[in-house]
């Protein structure tokens, strides 16, 4: 059964793709939230890992094919795949083919950030850009931090996934909010790291937000459910409090990068702030 899920946002077709499934430690995914709370929404396996997906998003705006995220790094070998319980049940390339788009027809790639589970397919086996006719959009802060790593961030960045793009001059480096196409913008969403960006699409009176790891899954919508992986957890909380009420008021369609089951959701108010409810495909 294919993962591909589609939704119209005004005049734009949004296609949720997938690059497979993986698992991460549940405690790390929910930070200071006790397991007795998070395991009710994200059951763990015997190794305390929870199920996640890698979910890029394709936006078709007239003649423009825009890919948000490229997928999981595919050159880690057996040790890497075992550690992350990586299962390639589908790939981003299969999803693109299902909607009739070839990699060389992608004109714009948006890297929300440069972690290996988000930009892993930026390049191919020999380091060549996977989407040869695309410009790759990244925040200035994120490109700097990916190149200048430290002990807390180093494991998340794999130079082969982004340095060839930099060397080829294919990055469009932005600094803060920027409109890429009419109705399509990037928005800084710091917290997970300083240079993370989300994507906001507005078309025909509707709004879609690809929120990156600000909200990695539907289960992470409550304000306190902040990942232990976040380098700046209080900043994550501040960013959520700034934007979630706005997205709620706009009735924005929310896309998360790692929910294992749901492609499109909408914010609802709760006693703890907000939750995300799935939207029918």
GROMACS .gro file of C-alpha atoms in nm:
model
  281
    1UNK     CA    1   0.000   0.000   0.000
    2UNK     CA    2   0.146   0.332  -0.109
    3UNK     CA    3   0.200   0.620   0.137
    4UNK     CA    4   0.129   0.894  -0.120
    5UNK     CA    5  -0.129   1.138   0.013
    6UNK     CA    6  -0.247   1.451  -0.168
    7UNK     CA    7  -0.440   1.765  -0.086
    8UNK     CA    8  -0.534   2.080  -0.275
    9UNK     CA    9  -0.436   2.410  -0.115
   10UNK     CA   10  -0.606   2.672  -0.326
   11UNK     CA   11  -0.453   2.633  -0.671
   12UNK     CA   12  -0.164   2.417  -0.549
   13UNK     CA   13  -0.137   2.038  -0.528
   14UNK     CA   14   0.050   1.921  -0.216
   15UNK     CA   15   0.176   1.562  -0.229
   16UNK     CA   16   0.310   1.401   0.087
   17UNK     CA   17   0.584   1.154  -0.009
   18UNK     CA   18   0.793   0.924   0.207
   19UNK     CA   19   1.149   0.800   0.210
   20UNK     CA   20   1.086   0.511   0.447
   21UNK     CA   21   1.045   0.437   0.816
   22UNK     CA   22   1.291   0.453   1.104
   23UNK     CA   23   1.299   0.449   1.484
   24UNK     CA   24   1.448   0.676   1.749
   25UNK     CA   25   1.463   0.655   2.127
   26UNK     CA   26   1.130   0.763   2.272
   27UNK     CA   27   1.286   0.938   2.569
   28UNK     CA   28   1.505   1.145   2.340
   29UNK     CA   29   1.207   1.226   2.118
   30UNK     CA   30   1.001   1.360   2.410
   31UNK     CA   31   1.269   1.515   2.629
   32UNK     CA   32   1.152   1.583   2.985
   33UNK     CA   33   0.803   1.442   2.930
   34UNK     CA   34   0.766   1.119   3.136
   35UNK     CA   35   0.728   0.795   2.943
   36UNK     CA   36   0.399   0.720   3.120
   37UNK     CA   37   0.258   1.017   2.924
   38UNK     CA   38   0.422   0.991   2.584
   39UNK     CA   39   0.391   0.614   2.542
   40UNK     CA   40   0.012   0.647   2.522
   41UNK     CA   41   0.051   0.835   2.193
   42UNK     CA   42   0.378   0.683   2.067
   43UNK     CA   43   0.423   0.321   2.181
   44UNK     CA   44   0.784   0.209   2.214
   45UNK     CA   45   0.945  -0.118   2.109
   46UNK     CA   46   1.160  -0.334   2.338
   47UNK     CA   47   1.455  -0.102   2.275
   48UNK     CA   48   1.245   0.200   2.379
   49UNK     CA   49   1.233   0.329   2.019
   50UNK     CA   50   0.924   0.482   1.859
   51UNK     CA   51   0.813   0.460   1.495
   52UNK     CA   52   0.877   0.757   1.268
   53UNK     CA   53   0.868   0.831   0.897
   54UNK     CA   54   1.065   1.054   0.663
   55UNK     CA   55   0.801   1.260   0.484
   56UNK     CA   56   0.912   1.506   0.215
   57UNK     CA   57   0.644   1.725   0.056
   58UNK     CA   58   0.604   1.809  -0.312
   59UNK     CA   59   0.428   2.133  -0.404
   60UNK     CA   60   0.316   2.183  -0.764
   61UNK     CA   61   0.256   2.553  -0.824
   62UNK     CA   62   0.168   2.585  -1.190
   63UNK     CA   63   0.488   2.501  -1.377
   64UNK     CA   64   0.698   2.495  -1.060
   65UNK     CA   65   0.782   2.168  -0.884
   66UNK     CA   66   0.905   2.240  -0.532
   67UNK     CA   67   1.038   1.963  -0.307
   68UNK     CA   68   1.055   2.024   0.069
   69UNK     CA   69   1.314   1.786   0.219
   70UNK     CA   70   1.487   1.520   0.013
   71UNK     CA   71   1.487   1.216   0.244
   72UNK     CA   72   1.713   0.999   0.456
   73UNK     CA   73   2.084   0.948   0.389
   74UNK     CA   74   2.125   0.621   0.199
   75UNK     CA   75   2.497   0.545   0.234
   76UNK     CA   76   2.522   0.455   0.601
   77UNK     CA   77   2.562   0.081   0.557
   78UNK     CA   78   2.434  -0.202   0.773
   79UNK     CA   79   2.542  -0.054   1.108
   80UNK     CA   80   2.362   0.275   1.037
   81UNK     CA   81   2.046   0.102   0.912
   82UNK     CA   82   2.035  -0.130   1.215
   83UNK     CA   83   2.087   0.153   1.464
   84UNK     CA   84   1.794   0.347   1.321
   85UNK     CA   85   1.583   0.043   1.227
   86UNK     CA   86   1.566   0.193   0.880
   87UNK     CA   87   1.311   0.036   0.650
   88UNK     CA   88   1.294   0.154   0.289
   89UNK     CA   89   0.937   0.045   0.224
   90UNK     CA   90   0.913   0.338  -0.016
   91UNK     CA   91   1.143   0.610  -0.146
   92UNK     CA   92   1.101   0.973  -0.238
   93UNK     CA   93   1.182   0.878  -0.599
   94UNK     CA   94   0.895   0.632  -0.616
   95UNK     CA   95   0.660   0.895  -0.480
   96UNK     CA   96   0.772   1.147  -0.740
   97UNK     CA   97   0.716   0.893  -1.017
   98UNK     CA   98   0.365   0.826  -0.886
   99UNK     CA   99   0.274   1.190  -0.948
  100UNK     CA  100   0.455   1.200  -1.281
  101UNK     CA  101   0.757   1.406  -1.176
  102UNK     CA  102   1.118   1.311  -1.251
  103UNK     CA  103   1.409   1.433  -1.034
  104UNK     CA  104   1.533   1.661  -1.312
  105UNK     CA  105   1.193   1.832  -1.319
  106UNK     CA  106   1.234   1.964  -0.963
  107UNK     CA  107   1.319   2.333  -0.988
  108UNK     CA  108   1.344   2.417  -0.619
  109UNK     CA  109   1.450   2.210  -0.317
  110UNK     CA  110   1.388   2.356   0.027
  111UNK     CA  111   1.610   2.218   0.303
  112UNK     CA  112   1.439   2.299   0.632
  113UNK     CA  113   1.773   2.212   0.790
  114UNK     CA  114   2.071   1.998   0.699
  115UNK     CA  115   2.034   1.695   0.929
  116UNK     CA  116   2.088   1.364   0.752
  117UNK     CA  117   1.725   1.253   0.788
  118UNK     CA  118   1.604   1.568   0.612
  119UNK     CA  119   1.861   1.641   0.341
  120UNK     CA  120   2.006   1.293   0.296
  121UNK     CA  121   1.903   1.265  -0.070
  122UNK     CA  122   2.044   1.606  -0.167
  123UNK     CA  123   2.326   1.418  -0.335
  124UNK     CA  124   2.374   1.082  -0.504
  125UNK     CA  125   2.620   0.798  -0.461
  126UNK     CA  126   2.914   0.987  -0.609
  127UNK     CA  127   2.827   1.320  -0.452
  128UNK     CA  128   2.650   1.466  -0.753
  129UNK     CA  129   2.339   1.679  -0.687
  130UNK     CA  130   2.035   1.449  -0.702
  131UNK     CA  131   1.810   1.722  -0.839
  132UNK     CA  132   2.044   1.857  -1.103
  133UNK     CA  133   1.820   2.136  -1.230
  134UNK     CA  134   1.717   2.265  -0.887
  135UNK     CA  135   1.829   2.547  -0.664
  136UNK     CA  136   1.855   2.441  -0.300
  137UNK     CA  137   1.725   2.686  -0.038
  138UNK     CA  138   1.881   2.694   0.309
  139UNK     CA  139   1.912   2.950   0.587
  140UNK     CA  140   2.248   3.127   0.620
  141UNK     CA  141   2.267   3.031   0.989
  142UNK     CA  142   2.204   2.665   0.913
  143UNK     CA  143   2.470   2.636   0.644
  144UNK     CA  144   2.722   2.799   0.878
  145UNK     CA  145   2.632   2.568   1.166
  146UNK     CA  146   2.643   2.258   0.945
  147UNK     CA  147   2.996   2.343   0.840
  148UNK     CA  148   3.109   2.454   1.188
  149UNK     CA  149   2.978   2.176   1.411
  150UNK     CA  150   3.040   2.105   1.780
  151UNK     CA  151   3.010   1.801   2.005
  152UNK     CA  152   2.632   1.830   2.041
  153UNK     CA  153   2.556   1.884   1.673
  154UNK     CA  154   2.824   1.691   1.483
  155UNK     CA  155   2.646   1.355   1.460
  156UNK     CA  156   2.346   1.510   1.284
  157UNK     CA  157   2.540   1.653   0.990
  158UNK     CA  158   2.696   1.448   0.710
  159UNK     CA  159   2.908   1.674   0.490
  160UNK     CA  160   2.856   1.462   0.177
  161UNK     CA  161   2.487   1.560   0.180
  162UNK     CA  162   2.544   1.935   0.157
  163UNK     CA  163   2.904   2.032   0.077
  164UNK     CA  164   2.873   1.916  -0.288
  165UNK     CA  165   2.570   2.145  -0.321
  166UNK     CA  166   2.772   2.433  -0.177
  167UNK     CA  167   3.071   2.352  -0.401
  168UNK     CA  168   2.848   2.346  -0.710
  169UNK     CA  169   2.704   2.687  -0.622
  170UNK     CA  170   2.350   2.550  -0.607
  171UNK     CA  171   2.249   2.687  -0.268
  172UNK     CA  172   2.023   2.990  -0.254
  173UNK     CA  173   2.116   3.111   0.094
  174UNK     CA  174   1.847   3.318   0.267
  175UNK     CA  175   1.867   3.507   0.594
  176UNK     CA  176   1.532   3.515   0.772
  177UNK     CA  177   1.190   3.524   0.609
  178UNK     CA  178   1.194   3.512   0.230
  179UNK     CA  179   0.939   3.474  -0.048
  180UNK     CA  180   1.057   3.215  -0.299
  181UNK     CA  181   0.759   3.219  -0.534
  182UNK     CA  182   0.427   3.407  -0.518
  183UNK     CA  183   0.251   3.268  -0.211
  184UNK     CA  184   0.545   3.047  -0.108
  185UNK     CA  185   0.776   3.160   0.171
  186UNK     CA  186   1.029   3.025   0.419
  187UNK     CA  187   1.012   3.120   0.786
  188UNK     CA  188   1.281   3.078   1.055
  189UNK     CA  189   1.167   2.830   1.323
  190UNK     CA  190   1.462   2.815   1.566
  191UNK     CA  191   1.490   2.577   1.857
  192UNK     CA  192   1.576   2.235   1.720
  193UNK     CA  193   1.875   2.427   1.592
  194UNK     CA  194   1.924   2.798   1.523
  195UNK     CA  195   1.896   2.782   1.144
  196UNK     CA  196   1.586   2.567   1.102
  197UNK     CA  197   1.320   2.702   0.867
  198UNK     CA  198   0.961   2.609   0.793
  199UNK     CA  199   0.768   2.658   0.471
  200UNK     CA  200   0.444   2.855   0.441
  201UNK     CA  201   0.218   2.827   0.137
  202UNK     CA  202  -0.080   3.057   0.087
  203UNK     CA  203  -0.311   3.001  -0.210
  204UNK     CA  204  -0.678   3.068  -0.273
  205UNK     CA  205  -0.742   3.182   0.083
  206UNK     CA  206  -0.589   2.865   0.233
  207UNK     CA  207  -0.263   2.814   0.423
  208UNK     CA  208  -0.030   2.516   0.452
  209UNK     CA  209   0.267   2.503   0.689
  210UNK     CA  210   0.550   2.249   0.672
  211UNK     CA  211   0.671   2.293   1.027
  212UNK     CA  212   1.000   2.095   1.016
  213UNK     CA  213   1.118   1.963   1.353
  214UNK     CA  214   0.941   2.238   1.545
  215UNK     CA  215   0.664   1.973   1.561
  216UNK     CA  216   0.814   1.646   1.436
  217UNK     CA  217   0.496   1.438   1.477
  218UNK     CA  218   0.133   1.501   1.568
  219UNK     CA  219   0.210   1.379   1.921
  220UNK     CA  220   0.450   1.671   1.972
  221UNK     CA  221   0.194   1.951   1.936
  222UNK     CA  222   0.147   2.024   2.312
  223UNK     CA  223   0.383   2.302   2.419
  224UNK     CA  224   0.588   2.095   2.671
  225UNK     CA  225   0.647   1.805   2.431
  226UNK     CA  226   0.990   1.925   2.322
  227UNK     CA  227   1.254   1.683   2.195
  228UNK     CA  228   1.567   1.608   2.389
  229UNK     CA  229   1.741   1.640   2.051
  230UNK     CA  230   1.661   2.013   2.040
  231UNK     CA  231   1.974   2.218   2.099
  232UNK     CA  232   1.770   2.514   2.227
  233UNK     CA  233   1.457   2.370   2.393
  234UNK     CA  234   1.339   2.695   2.551
  235UNK     CA  235   1.369   2.860   2.210
  236UNK     CA  236   1.155   2.579   2.067
  237UNK     CA  237   0.891   2.660   2.328
  238UNK     CA  238   0.906   3.032   2.248
  239UNK     CA  239   0.878   2.965   1.874
  240UNK     CA  240   0.576   2.741   1.928
  241UNK     CA  241   0.403   3.001   2.144
  242UNK     CA  242   0.465   3.261   1.876
  243UNK     CA  243   0.334   3.066   1.576
  244UNK     CA  244   0.089   2.796   1.685
  245UNK     CA  245  -0.184   3.046   1.782
  246UNK     CA  246  -0.138   3.218   1.446
  247UNK     CA  247  -0.160   2.891   1.252
  248UNK     CA  248  -0.465   2.793   1.457
  249UNK     CA  249  -0.642   3.120   1.373
  250UNK     CA  250  -0.559   3.073   1.005
  251UNK     CA  251  -0.687   2.714   1.015
  252UNK     CA  252  -0.363   2.620   0.846
  253UNK     CA  253  -0.303   2.269   0.720
  254UNK     CA  254   0.000   2.142   0.912
  255UNK     CA  255   0.252   1.895   0.769
  256UNK     CA  256   0.502   1.734   1.005
  257UNK     CA  257   0.823   1.571   0.882
  258UNK     CA  258   0.811   1.248   1.084
  259UNK     CA  259   0.457   1.144   1.174
  260UNK     CA  260   0.433   0.771   1.096
  261UNK     CA  261   0.066   0.777   0.993
  262UNK     CA  262  -0.067   1.124   0.911
  263UNK     CA  263   0.028   1.358   0.629
  264UNK     CA  264  -0.206   1.653   0.688
  265UNK     CA  265  -0.345   1.783   1.017
  266UNK     CA  266  -0.502   2.089   1.177
  267UNK     CA  267  -0.446   2.250   1.517
  268UNK     CA  268  -0.719   2.235   1.781
  269UNK     CA  269  -0.721   2.404   2.122
  270UNK     CA  270  -0.679   2.198   2.439
  271UNK     CA  271  -0.617   2.263   2.808
  272UNK     CA  272  -0.243   2.216   2.737
  273UNK     CA  273  -0.240   2.462   2.451
  274UNK     CA  274  -0.284   2.280   2.121
  275UNK     CA  275  -0.312   1.936   1.966
  276UNK     CA  276  -0.303   1.822   1.605
  277UNK     CA  277  -0.598   1.634   1.456
  278UNK     CA  278  -0.558   1.436   1.133
  279UNK     CA  279  -0.735   1.555   0.821
  280UNK     CA  280  -0.886   1.303   0.584
  281UNK     CA  281  -0.686   1.244   0.269
   0.00000   0.00000   0.00000
